[in-house]
Amino acid sequence: MQRTAIISIPQPRSKRRRGGSRVARIGLYAFLISAALFFLLPLYIMLVTSFKSMDEIRLGQLFALPSTWSLDAWFAAWSSACTGVSCEGIRGGFTNSIAIVVPSTIIPIMLGALNGYALSFWRPRGANILFGVLMVGAFIPVQVMIFPLVRLLAAVDLYSSLPGIVIVHTIFSMPMMTLLFRNYYSSIPHELFQAARIDGGGFWRILFQLVLPMSAPIIVVAAIMQVTGVWNDYLLGLVFAGRENLPMTVQLNNVINTTTGTREYNVNMAATILTSLVPLVLYFVSGRWFVRGITAGAVK
Amino acid sequence: MRLKTIARKLIPYGAITPLALIVLVAYVGTVLWSIKISLTSSRSLPTDTFVGMTQYAKLFENERWLLSIENLAIYSVLFIVASMVIGFLLAAFIDQKVKAEGVLRTVFLYPYAMSFVATGLVWQWMLTPGIGIENAVRQWGFPNFEFDWIIDQDKVIYTIVIATVWQTSGLVMAMMLAGLRGIDQEIWKATRLDGIPAWRVYLSIILPMMAPTLATVFLLLSTAAIKLFDSVVAMTQGGPGTASEVPAKFIMDHLFGRANIALASAGAVMLLVPVVALLAPYMYARMHARSNARSHATSAVNKKEVPLNKVSRGAT
């Protein structure tokens, strides 16, 4: 799991060409292009639907472009769609998600870096056993842990609160963060660390002056993973965040599965895109870093 | 002076205290607690009245649970097989030195950047008969076209397979592609000299060589299948009726909706069974591979470790 999990896709080597014949090449591209169209289909439908009016949607031409483009559904999704009883759109969810994502990114990264550093350079006794249990723990279905965590957080009065949901995200991201940093640090030459020790560097000094400054690439990967993972979370937000802090994903589900009134599909699709915008932009902007992060995070 | 050195030696232990707390309390502690609750008669609040295996017996008499297990079994097999086959095909085709490889990879992988709730909602809408794909195809001149699986009790679980395979196979592609690119080019040259057709090379040589990648992908997909929850909530809310019920959702409903935490905990503990069954052979194979690698490795690795201990001991 460790080594293969953290991969980036190598570039194709030159001087390689298989499946030589012309017909085979055409078949190859036909397959890839139709697959690409299938993958893009939901995105396309989401986009065109969000610009249509409800009258046009009722015509049932799912694939057609809007006859008149309108941003009304986007404004409605943002500021007036009903999530359950209140009708203030999903903008509240947006700020809630931000409020959850920021600390749930910073704290797990800090802890992950600290754990990885201690594990790969200092190796305190028993730490490897802890790490092993943590790695196995990464595979425990959350349902096994949820109720005890609810009781624990309720006992310290943090259930249904912002600190509560941040703690929960920190707990569930600990395996991946620790693994990422541990593997990264074990690839750093140990001679560097030894030299710093001989020069009298202590635990914190080596961390802050030597190790962390070299950690920028892995911190970026970890941050992309955390932002995406926490932003896209539904289950934990639903259970632990409390009504005041519901993240965007939970509000989105409430908007769409609210059973009262007619379903405004254009508003629903606009709300879905708005909810997906942050991770999608992150994905398109960060490219290969993102791939590294999610293929590593996929082991979660 | 002595106190200072002792304190300094304790710093690394202090640094991993948060890790230790998380592991012991949040991972080990919660699992033990869930097991304990599953052996009691707790309803909405935990009690200490032990009733042995009663909850497990009740669980396997519960039709909703049995249905959810059946659904999970169908779903897991289809989801894992389809994701792996599609992911591998995409990777193998992309690996043929195609133009615009970057664009294609981006397109295949973007669904994974979105949340399961969001993609579930889009698919729910596209699959709704009166207004979605079915209706659109009818208007194209196929008035008898039918695609109403999402409201069909017998077929609804397949719609969840479609949506989640669409979401996940890009990730599988990315991992498979990395595996393919890790294979020595000499093998391709040799098979070409021997005139072996490409599909045979893939089946008999490349796939076996990719065994570690396949194992990782398999483990990843199967644990994802066991956790299936968000997509079901977004697409069908378990319906129509209880036709698309899955264990994770059964557990959540009984924890928070139906106030039967003992039964829910029994269900949760049962989810650990497939996880352990999958993880144990995987970990064993990994450890086996590692100890093999270690015995084959040169002494360079050992050299690296020994002086480190000496240095740290000498410096304190």
Coordinates of C-alpha atoms in Angstrom, one line a residue:
Chain A
M1 CA 0.0 0.0 0.0
Q2 CA 2.7 2.5 1.0
R3 CA 4.8 2.7 -2.1
T4 CA 2.3 2.0 -4.8
A5 CA -0.2 4.4 -3.3
I6 CA 1.9 7.5 -3.8
I7 CA 2.3 7.7 -7.5
S8 CA 2.4 10.3 -10.1
I9 CA 1.9 9.3 -13.7
P10 CA 5.1 9.2 -15.6
Q11 CA 5.1 10.8 -19.0
P12 CA 5.0 8.5 -22.0
R13 CA 8.3 7.5 -23.3
S14 CA 9.2 8.4 -26.8
K15 CA 9.9 5.9 -29.5
R16 CA 6.8 3.9 -28.6
R17 CA 4.1 3.0 -30.9
R18 CA 2.0 0.0 -30.6
G19 CA -1.1 -1.2 -32.4
G20 CA 0.5 -0.2 -35.7
S21 CA -2.1 -0.5 -38.4
R22 CA -4.3 2.4 -39.5
V23 CA -7.5 0.7 -38.8
A24 CA -6.4 -0.1 -35.3
R25 CA -5.5 3.6 -34.7
I26 CA -8.9 4.7 -35.9
G27 CA -10.5 2.2 -33.5
L28 CA -8.3 3.3 -30.7
Y29 CA -9.3 7.0 -31.1
A30 CA -13.0 6.0 -31.6
F31 CA -12.9 4.2 -28.3
L32 CA -11.1 7.0 -26.4
I33 CA -13.3 9.8 -27.9
S34 CA -16.6 8.0 -27.2
A35 CA -15.4 7.3 -23.6
A36 CA -14.5 11.0 -23.2
L37 CA -17.9 12.0 -24.4
F38 CA -19.5 9.6 -21.9
F39 CA -17.4 11.1 -19.1
L40 CA -18.3 14.6 -20.1
L41 CA -22.0 14.0 -20.5
P42 CA -23.1 14.7 -16.9
L43 CA -21.0 17.9 -16.8
Y44 CA -22.5 19.1 -20.1
I45 CA -26.0 18.4 -18.9
M46 CA -25.5 20.1 -15.6
L47 CA -24.2 23.2 -17.4
V48 CA -26.8 23.5 -20.1
T49 CA -29.6 22.8 -17.7
S50 CA -28.5 25.4 -15.3
F51 CA -28.9 28.1 -18.0
K52 CA -32.3 27.0 -19.1
S53 CA -35.7 28.1 -17.9
M54 CA -38.1 25.7 -16.2
D55 CA -40.5 25.9 -19.2
E56 CA -37.7 24.8 -21.5
I57 CA -36.7 22.0 -19.2
R58 CA -40.3 20.6 -19.2
L59 CA -40.0 20.1 -23.0
G60 CA -37.7 17.3 -22.0
Q61 CA -34.8 18.0 -24.4
L62 CA -32.1 17.0 -22.1
F63 CA -29.2 17.3 -24.5
A64 CA -30.3 20.5 -26.3
L65 CA -28.5 23.8 -25.7
P66 CA -30.7 26.5 -24.0
S67 CA -32.7 28.6 -26.5
T68 CA -32.2 31.6 -24.3
W69 CA -29.3 31.6 -21.8
S70 CA -30.3 32.8 -18.4
L71 CA -28.3 33.2 -15.1
D72 CA -31.5 33.3 -13.0
A73 CA -31.1 29.7 -11.8
W74 CA -27.5 30.5 -10.6
F75 CA -28.7 33.5 -8.5
A76 CA -31.6 31.4 -7.1
A77 CA -29.3 28.6 -6.2
W78 CA -26.9 30.9 -4.5
S79 CA -29.2 33.1 -2.5
S80 CA -32.9 32.0 -2.5
A81 CA -33.2 28.2 -3.0
C82 CA -34.9 26.4 -0.1
T83 CA -32.8 24.0 2.0
G84 CA -35.4 22.3 4.2
V85 CA -37.3 25.1 5.9
S86 CA -35.1 28.2 5.2
C87 CA -34.8 29.7 1.8
E88 CA -31.5 31.4 1.6
G89 CA -29.7 29.4 -1.0
I90 CA -26.5 27.6 -0.5
R91 CA -24.3 30.6 0.1
G92 CA -24.5 29.9 3.9
G93 CA -23.2 26.4 3.1
F94 CA -20.4 27.9 1.2
T95 CA -19.1 30.0 4.1
N96 CA -19.7 27.0 6.4
S97 CA -17.6 24.8 4.1
I98 CA -14.8 27.4 4.1
A99 CA -15.0 27.6 7.9
I100 CA -14.7 23.9 8.1
V101 CA -12.1 23.4 5.4
V102 CA -9.5 25.9 6.6
P103 CA -8.8 24.5 10.0
S104 CA -9.4 20.9 8.8
T105 CA -6.6 21.4 6.3
I106 CA -4.1 23.3 8.5
I107 CA -4.3 21.1 11.7
P108 CA -4.1 17.7 10.1
I109 CA -1.1 18.8 7.9
M110 CA 0.7 20.1 11.0
L111 CA 0.1 16.9 12.9
G112 CA 0.9 14.8 9.9
A113 CA 4.2 16.6 9.3
L114 CA 5.1 16.2 13.0
N115 CA 4.2 12.5 13.0
G116 CA 6.0 11.8 9.8
Y117 CA 9.1 13.7 11.1
A118 CA 9.1 11.9 14.4
L119 CA 8.5 8.5 12.8
S120 CA 11.1 8.7 10.1
F121 CA 13.9 10.5 11.9
W122 CA 13.6 10.1 15.7
R123 CA 11.8 6.7 15.8
P124 CA 10.5 6.8 19.4
R125 CA 9.9 3.4 20.7
G126 CA 6.4 2.1 20.1
A127 CA 5.7 4.6 17.3
N128 CA 5.9 2.1 14.6
I129 CA 3.2 0.0 16.3
L130 CA 1.0 3.1 16.6
F131 CA 1.6 3.8 12.9
G132 CA 0.7 0.2 12.0
V133 CA -2.6 0.4 13.9
L134 CA -3.3 3.7 12.3
M135 CA -2.8 2.3 8.8
V136 CA -5.2 -0.6 9.6
G137 CA -7.5 2.0 11.1
A138 CA -7.7 3.8 7.7
F139 CA -9.8 0.9 6.4
I140 CA -12.3 0.8 9.3
P141 CA -15.7 1.9 7.9
V142 CA -16.7 5.2 9.5
Q143 CA -20.0 3.7 10.7
V144 CA -18.1 1.7 13.2
M145 CA -16.5 4.8 14.7
I146 CA -19.4 7.3 14.4
F147 CA -21.5 6.7 17.4
P148 CA -18.7 6.4 19.9
L149 CA -17.3 9.6 18.5
V150 CA -20.7 11.3 18.9
R151 CA -20.8 10.3 22.6
L152 CA -17.1 11.4 23.1
L153 CA -17.7 14.8 21.6
A154 CA -21.0 15.2 23.4
A155 CA -19.2 14.4 26.7
V156 CA -16.8 17.3 26.1
D157 CA -19.6 19.5 24.8
L158 CA -18.2 19.8 21.2
Y159 CA -20.8 17.7 19.4
S160 CA -22.6 19.7 16.7
S161 CA -20.0 22.5 16.7
L162 CA -17.4 23.8 14.4
P163 CA -14.5 22.6 16.6
G164 CA -16.3 19.2 16.8
I165 CA -16.4 18.7 13.0
V166 CA -12.8 19.9 12.7
I167 CA -11.7 17.3 15.3
V168 CA -13.5 14.6 13.4
H169 CA -11.9 15.5 10.1
T170 CA -8.5 15.6 11.8
I171 CA -9.1 12.1 13.2
F172 CA -10.2 10.6 9.9
S173 CA -7.4 12.2 7.9
M174 CA -4.6 11.2 10.3
P175 CA -3.7 7.9 8.5
M176 CA -3.3 9.6 5.1
M177 CA -1.5 12.7 6.4
T178 CA 0.9 10.7 8.5
L179 CA 1.6 8.2 5.7
L180 CA 2.3 11.0 3.2
F181 CA 4.8 12.8 5.3
R182 CA 6.4 9.7 6.6
N183 CA 7.1 8.4 3.1
Y184 CA 8.3 11.8 2.0
Y185 CA 10.7 12.1 4.8
S186 CA 12.1 8.6 4.5
S187 CA 13.1 9.7 0.9
I188 CA 15.2 12.5 2.3
P189 CA 18.9 11.5 2.7
H190 CA 19.5 10.7 6.4
E191 CA 23.0 12.2 6.2
L192 CA 21.4 15.7 6.3
F193 CA 19.7 14.8 9.5
Q194 CA 22.8 13.3 11.0
A195 CA 24.8 16.4 10.2
A196 CA 22.2 18.6 11.9
R197 CA 22.3 16.4 14.9
I198 CA 26.1 16.7 15.1
D199 CA 25.8 20.4 14.9
G200 CA 23.7 20.2 18.0
G201 CA 20.2 20.7 16.5
G202 CA 17.4 19.6 18.7
F203 CA 14.0 18.1 17.8
W204 CA 12.1 21.3 17.1
R205 CA 15.1 23.2 15.6
I206 CA 15.7 20.5 13.0
L207 CA 12.0 20.4 12.2
F208 CA 11.6 24.1 11.7
Q209 CA 14.9 25.0 10.1
L210 CA 15.8 21.9 8.1
V211 CA 12.9 19.6 7.5
L212 CA 9.9 21.9 7.0
P213 CA 11.6 24.2 4.5
M214 CA 12.2 21.1 2.4
S215 CA 8.6 19.9 2.7
A216 CA 6.9 22.4 0.4
P217 CA 6.0 19.9 -2.4
I218 CA 4.4 17.4 0.0
I219 CA 2.6 20.1 1.9
V220 CA 1.0 21.2 -1.4
V221 CA -0.1 17.7 -2.2
A222 CA -1.5 17.2 1.3
A223 CA -3.3 20.6 1.2
I224 CA -4.9 19.7 -2.2
M225 CA -6.0 16.3 -0.8
Q226 CA -7.4 17.8 2.4
V227 CA -9.3 20.7 0.8
T228 CA -10.9 18.3 -1.8
G229 CA -11.6 15.6 0.7
V230 CA -13.1 17.8 3.4
W231 CA -15.0 19.9 0.9
N232 CA -16.6 16.9 -0.7
D233 CA -17.5 15.2 2.6
Y234 CA -21.1 14.6 3.3
L235 CA -21.5 12.0 6.0
L236 CA -19.3 13.6 8.7
G237 CA -20.7 17.1 8.0
L238 CA -24.2 15.7 8.3
V239 CA -23.6 14.0 11.7
F240 CA -21.1 16.2 13.4
A241 CA -21.3 19.8 12.2
G242 CA -24.6 20.8 13.7
R243 CA -27.4 22.8 12.1
E244 CA -25.4 26.1 12.2
N245 CA -22.4 24.7 10.4
L246 CA -23.8 22.4 7.7
P247 CA -21.3 22.2 4.8
M248 CA -22.3 22.9 1.3
T249 CA -22.7 19.2 0.3
V250 CA -25.4 18.7 3.0
Q251 CA -27.2 21.8 2.0
L252 CA -27.1 20.8 -1.6
N253 CA -28.7 17.5 -0.8
N254 CA -31.4 19.3 1.2
V255 CA -32.1 21.7 -1.7
I256 CA -32.6 18.9 -4.2
N257 CA -34.3 16.3 -2.0
T258 CA -36.7 18.8 -0.5
T259 CA -40.0 17.3 -1.4
T260 CA -42.3 20.3 -1.2
G261 CA -43.1 22.3 -4.3
T262 CA -42.1 21.6 -7.9
R263 CA -38.6 20.6 -8.5
E264 CA -36.6 23.3 -10.1
Y265 CA -34.0 21.3 -12.0
N266 CA -32.2 24.4 -13.3
V267 CA -31.7 25.7 -9.8
N268 CA -30.7 22.2 -8.7
M269 CA -28.0 21.9 -11.3
A270 CA -26.7 25.3 -10.7
A271 CA -26.4 24.5 -7.0
T272 CA -24.6 21.2 -7.9
I273 CA -22.1 23.0 -10.0
L274 CA -21.6 25.7 -7.3
T275 CA -20.9 23.0 -4.8
S276 CA -18.4 21.3 -7.0
L277 CA -16.7 24.4 -8.1
V278 CA -14.0 24.6 -5.5
P279 CA -12.6 21.0 -6.0
L280 CA -13.1 21.3 -9.8
V281 CA -11.1 24.5 -10.0
L282 CA -8.5 23.1 -7.8
Y283 CA -8.3 20.0 -10.0
F284 CA -8.1 21.9 -13.3
V285 CA -5.5 24.4 -11.9
S286 CA -3.3 22.0 -10.0
G287 CA -3.3 19.2 -12.5
R288 CA -0.6 16.6 -11.8
W289 CA -0.3 17.7 -8.1
F290 CA -4.0 16.8 -7.7
V291 CA -3.5 13.4 -9.3
R292 CA -0.6 12.7 -6.9
G293 CA -2.8 13.7 -4.0
I294 CA -5.9 11.7 -4.9
T295 CA -4.2 8.6 -6.0
A296 CA -2.4 8.7 -2.6
G297 CA -5.6 9.6 -0.9
A298 CA -7.5 6.9 -2.7
V299 CA -6.2 4.4 -0.2
K300 CA -8.3 6.1 2.5
Chain B
M1 CA 22.2 18.9 33.3
R2 CA 20.9 15.3 33.6
L3 CA 17.4 16.5 33.9
K4 CA 17.8 18.5 30.7
T5 CA 19.0 15.5 28.7
I6 CA 16.2 13.4 30.0
A7 CA 13.7 16.1 29.0
R8 CA 15.3 16.3 25.6
K9 CA 15.0 12.6 25.1
L10 CA 11.3 12.8 25.9
I11 CA 10.5 15.4 23.3
P12 CA 10.0 12.9 20.4
Y13 CA 7.6 11.0 22.7
G14 CA 5.8 14.2 23.5
A15 CA 5.5 15.0 19.8
I16 CA 3.7 11.8 18.9
T17 CA 1.3 12.1 21.9
P18 CA -1.5 13.4 19.6
L19 CA -1.0 10.5 17.3
A20 CA -1.1 8.1 20.2
L21 CA -4.3 9.6 21.5
I22 CA -5.9 9.5 18.1
V23 CA -4.9 5.9 17.6
L24 CA -5.9 4.7 21.0
V25 CA -9.0 6.7 21.6
A26 CA -10.5 7.4 18.2
Y27 CA -9.5 4.2 16.4
V28 CA -9.0 1.4 18.9
G29 CA -11.3 2.8 21.5
T30 CA -14.3 3.4 19.2
V31 CA -14.1 0.0 17.7
L32 CA -14.1 -1.7 21.1
W33 CA -16.9 0.6 22.2
S34 CA -19.0 -0.3 19.2
I35 CA -18.4 -4.0 19.8
K36 CA -19.4 -3.5 23.4
I37 CA -22.6 -1.7 22.6
S38 CA -23.5 -4.3 20.0
L39 CA -23.7 -6.8 22.9
T40 CA -26.1 -4.8 24.9
S41 CA -29.8 -4.0 24.7
S42 CA -29.2 -0.3 24.1
R43 CA -31.9 1.6 22.3
S44 CA -31.4 5.4 22.0
L45 CA -28.9 5.6 24.8
P46 CA -26.1 3.1 25.6
T47 CA -26.9 0.8 28.5
D48 CA -24.8 -1.9 30.3
T49 CA -27.4 -4.6 30.0
F50 CA -25.5 -7.4 28.2
V51 CA -27.6 -9.6 26.0
G52 CA -24.9 -11.6 24.3
M53 CA -25.3 -12.1 20.6
T54 CA -29.0 -11.2 20.6
Q55 CA -28.6 -8.1 18.4
Y56 CA -26.7 -10.1 15.8
A57 CA -29.4 -12.7 15.7
K58 CA -32.0 -9.9 15.3
L59 CA -29.9 -8.3 12.6
F60 CA -30.0 -11.4 10.5
E61 CA -33.7 -11.8 11.0
N62 CA -34.2 -8.2 9.8
E63 CA -35.4 -8.2 6.2
R64 CA -34.0 -4.7 5.6
W65 CA -30.6 -5.8 6.7
L66 CA -30.7 -8.9 4.6
L67 CA -31.7 -6.9 1.6
S68 CA -29.0 -4.4 2.2
I69 CA -26.4 -7.2 2.4
E70 CA -27.7 -8.7 -0.9
N71 CA -27.6 -5.3 -2.5
L72 CA -24.0 -4.7 -1.3
A73 CA -23.0 -8.1 -2.7
I74 CA -24.5 -7.4 -6.1
Y75 CA -23.2 -3.8 -6.1
S76 CA -19.6 -4.7 -5.0
V77 CA -19.1 -7.4 -7.6
L78 CA -20.4 -5.2 -10.5
F79 CA -18.8 -2.0 -9.3
I80 CA -15.4 -3.6 -8.7
V81 CA -15.3 -5.6 -12.0
A82 CA -16.7 -2.7 -14.1
S83 CA -14.3 -0.1 -12.6
M84 CA -11.3 -2.3 -13.0
V85 CA -12.1 -3.4 -16.6
I86 CA -13.0 0.2 -17.7
G87 CA -10.1 1.7 -15.8
F88 CA -7.7 -0.8 -17.3
L89 CA -9.0 -0.4 -20.9
L90 CA -8.8 3.4 -20.6
A91 CA -5.2 3.1 -19.3
A92 CA -4.1 0.6 -21.9
F93 CA -5.6 2.7 -24.8
I94 CA -4.2 5.9 -23.4
D95 CA -0.8 4.2 -23.2
Q96 CA -0.6 3.8 -27.0
K97 CA 1.2 7.1 -27.5
V98 CA -2.1 8.9 -28.3
K99 CA -2.4 12.6 -29.0
A100 CA -3.8 14.8 -26.4
E101 CA -3.1 12.3 -23.6
G102 CA -3.2 15.1 -21.0
V103 CA -6.7 16.2 -22.1
L104 CA -8.1 12.7 -22.1
R105 CA -6.7 12.0 -18.6
T106 CA -8.1 15.2 -17.3
V107 CA -11.5 14.3 -18.7
F108 CA -11.5 10.8 -17.3
L109 CA -10.5 11.8 -13.9
Y110 CA -12.5 15.0 -13.2
P111 CA -15.6 13.1 -11.8
Y112 CA -13.4 12.0 -9.0
A113 CA -12.8 15.6 -7.9
M114 CA -16.5 16.1 -7.3
S115 CA -18.3 14.9 -4.2
F116 CA -20.4 11.7 -4.4
V117 CA -23.4 13.7 -3.4
A118 CA -23.1 16.1 -6.3
T119 CA -22.5 13.4 -8.9
G120 CA -25.3 11.2 -7.4
L121 CA -27.7 14.1 -7.8
V122 CA -26.8 14.7 -11.4
W123 CA -27.2 11.0 -12.2
Q124 CA -30.5 10.9 -10.3
W125 CA -31.8 13.6 -12.5
M126 CA -30.5 12.2 -15.8
L127 CA -32.1 8.9 -15.0
T128 CA -35.5 10.2 -13.9
P129 CA -37.8 8.8 -16.6
G130 CA -40.2 11.6 -17.5
I131 CA -37.5 14.3 -17.9
G132 CA -34.1 12.6 -18.3
I133 CA -32.4 10.4 -20.8
E134 CA -35.4 8.2 -21.4
N135 CA -37.5 11.2 -22.4
A136 CA -34.8 12.7 -24.6
V137 CA -34.2 9.5 -26.5
R138 CA -38.0 9.2 -27.0
Q139 CA -38.1 12.6 -28.6
W140 CA -35.3 11.6 -30.9
G141 CA -37.7 9.3 -32.6
F142 CA -37.7 6.1 -30.4
P143 CA -41.1 6.5 -28.7
N144 CA -40.9 3.0 -27.1
F145 CA -37.5 3.5 -25.6
E146 CA -37.4 2.6 -21.9
F147 CA -34.8 3.4 -19.3
D148 CA -36.6 3.6 -15.9
W149 CA -34.2 1.5 -13.8
I150 CA -34.0 4.2 -11.1
I151 CA -37.7 3.7 -10.2
D152 CA -37.6 -0.1 -10.8
Q153 CA -37.2 -2.1 -7.5
D154 CA -35.2 -4.8 -9.3
K155 CA -32.9 -2.6 -11.2
V156 CA -32.3 0.4 -9.1
I157 CA -29.1 -0.9 -7.7
Y158 CA -27.6 -1.1 -11.2
T159 CA -28.1 2.7 -11.6
I160 CA -26.0 3.2 -8.5
V161 CA -23.3 1.0 -10.1
I162 CA -23.4 3.1 -13.3
A163 CA -23.0 6.4 -11.5
T164 CA -20.3 5.3 -9.1
V165 CA -18.3 3.5 -11.9
W166 CA -18.5 6.7 -13.9
Q167 CA -17.1 8.5 -10.9
T168 CA -14.3 6.1 -9.9
S169 CA -13.0 4.5 -13.1
G170 CA -10.8 7.6 -13.9
L171 CA -9.0 7.1 -10.7
V172 CA -8.5 3.4 -11.5
M173 CA -7.2 4.5 -14.9
A174 CA -4.7 6.8 -13.2
M175 CA -3.4 4.0 -11.0
M176 CA -3.3 1.4 -13.8
L177 CA -1.5 3.9 -16.1
A178 CA 1.2 4.3 -13.5
G179 CA 1.4 0.5 -13.3
L180 CA 1.7 0.1 -17.0
R181 CA 4.4 2.8 -17.3
G182 CA 6.4 0.9 -14.6
I183 CA 6.8 -2.1 -16.9
D184 CA 10.1 -2.6 -18.6
Q185 CA 10.0 -1.7 -22.3
E186 CA 12.3 -4.6 -23.2
I187 CA 9.3 -6.9 -22.6
W188 CA 7.4 -5.2 -25.4
K189 CA 10.3 -5.4 -27.7
A190 CA 10.8 -9.1 -27.0
T191 CA 7.1 -9.9 -27.6
R192 CA 7.1 -7.9 -30.8
L193 CA 10.1 -9.9 -32.1
D194 CA 8.3 -13.1 -31.3
G195 CA 5.2 -11.8 -33.1
I196 CA 2.8 -12.2 -30.2
P197 CA -0.4 -10.2 -30.7
A198 CA -0.8 -7.2 -28.3
W199 CA -4.0 -8.5 -26.6
R200 CA -2.2 -11.7 -25.7
V201 CA 0.8 -9.8 -24.3
Y202 CA -1.6 -7.8 -22.1
L203 CA -3.4 -10.9 -20.8
S204 CA -0.5 -13.3 -20.3
I205 CA 2.4 -11.0 -19.4
I206 CA 1.4 -7.4 -18.6
L207 CA -1.5 -8.1 -16.3
P208 CA 0.3 -10.7 -14.2
M209 CA 3.2 -8.3 -13.9
M210 CA 0.8 -5.6 -12.6
A211 CA -0.4 -7.8 -9.8
P212 CA 0.6 -5.4 -7.0
T213 CA -1.2 -2.5 -8.7
L214 CA -4.3 -4.7 -9.3
A215 CA -4.2 -5.7 -5.7
T216 CA -4.1 -2.1 -4.4
V217 CA -6.9 -1.0 -6.8
F218 CA -9.0 -4.0 -5.7
L219 CA -8.5 -3.3 -2.0
L220 CA -9.4 0.4 -2.6
L221 CA -12.5 -0.4 -4.6
S222 CA -13.8 -3.0 -2.2
T223 CA -13.4 -0.8 0.8
A224 CA -15.1 2.0 -1.1
A225 CA -18.0 -0.4 -1.9
I226 CA -18.4 -1.3 1.7
K227 CA -18.6 2.3 2.7
L228 CA -21.2 3.2 0.0
F229 CA -23.5 5.7 1.4
D230 CA -23.4 9.3 -0.1
S231 CA -24.3 8.2 -3.6
V232 CA -27.3 6.1 -2.4
V233 CA -28.6 9.0 -0.3
A234 CA -28.3 11.4 -3.2
M235 CA -29.6 9.2 -5.9
T236 CA -32.4 7.2 -4.4
Q237 CA -32.5 7.7 -0.6
G238 CA -32.6 3.9 -0.4
G239 CA -35.7 3.7 -2.5
P240 CA -38.0 3.0 -4.2
G241 CA -39.2 1.5 -1.0
T242 CA -36.1 0.0 0.5
A243 CA -34.9 -1.5 -2.8
S244 CA -31.6 0.3 -2.8
E245 CA -30.8 -0.1 0.9
V246 CA -27.1 -0.7 1.7
P247 CA -25.5 -1.6 5.1
A248 CA -23.9 1.8 5.7
K249 CA -27.2 3.5 5.3
F250 CA -29.1 0.9 7.4
I251 CA -26.6 1.6 10.2
M252 CA -27.0 5.4 9.9
D253 CA -30.8 5.1 9.9
H254 CA -30.8 2.9 13.0
L255 CA -28.3 5.1 14.8
F256 CA -29.9 8.4 14.3
G257 CA -33.4 7.9 12.9
R258 CA -34.7 4.8 14.6
A259 CA -32.8 5.0 17.9
N260 CA -31.6 1.5 17.9
I261 CA -27.9 1.9 18.5
A262 CA -27.3 -1.7 19.6
L263 CA -28.6 -3.1 16.4
A264 CA -26.8 -0.5 14.4
S265 CA -23.6 -1.2 16.2
A266 CA -24.0 -4.9 15.5
G267 CA -24.4 -4.0 11.8
A268 CA -21.3 -1.8 12.0
V269 CA -19.3 -4.6 13.5
M270 CA -20.4 -6.9 10.8
L271 CA -19.0 -4.4 8.2
L272 CA -15.6 -5.0 9.8
V273 CA -15.7 -8.7 8.8
P274 CA -15.2 -8.1 5.0
V275 CA -12.6 -5.4 5.7
V276 CA -10.5 -7.7 7.9
A277 CA -11.0 -10.6 5.3
L278 CA -9.7 -8.3 2.6
L279 CA -7.0 -6.6 4.5
A280 CA -5.4 -9.6 6.2
P281 CA -4.2 -11.4 3.0
Y282 CA -3.2 -8.0 1.5
M283 CA -1.1 -7.1 4.5
Y284 CA 0.4 -10.6 4.7
A285 CA 1.4 -10.4 1.0
R286 CA 2.9 -7.0 1.5
M287 CA 4.9 -8.1 4.6
H288 CA 6.0 -11.2 2.8
A289 CA 7.2 -9.2 -0.2
R290 CA 9.0 -6.7 2.1
S291 CA 10.8 -9.4 4.0
N292 CA 11.9 -11.0 0.8
A293 CA 13.1 -7.7 -0.5
R294 CA 15.0 -7.2 2.7
S295 CA 16.8 -10.5 2.5
H296 CA 17.8 -9.7 -1.0
A297 CA 18.9 -6.2 -0.4
T298 CA 22.6 -5.3 -0.1
S299 CA 24.1 -4.2 3.2
A300 CA 23.7 -0.6 2.1
V301 CA 20.4 -0.4 3.8
N302 CA 21.8 -1.6 7.1
K303 CA 24.7 0.7 6.8
K304 CA 22.3 3.6 6.6
E305 CA 20.5 2.6 9.8
V306 CA 23.3 1.7 12.2
P307 CA 25.3 4.9 12.2
L308 CA 22.1 6.9 12.7
N309 CA 21.6 5.2 16.0
K310 CA 25.2 5.8 17.0
V311 CA 25.0 9.4 16.1
S312 CA 21.9 10.1 18.0
R313 CA 23.3 8.2 21.0
G314 CA 26.6 10.1 20.8
A315 CA 25.0 13.5 20.5
T316 CA 22.8 13.2 23.6

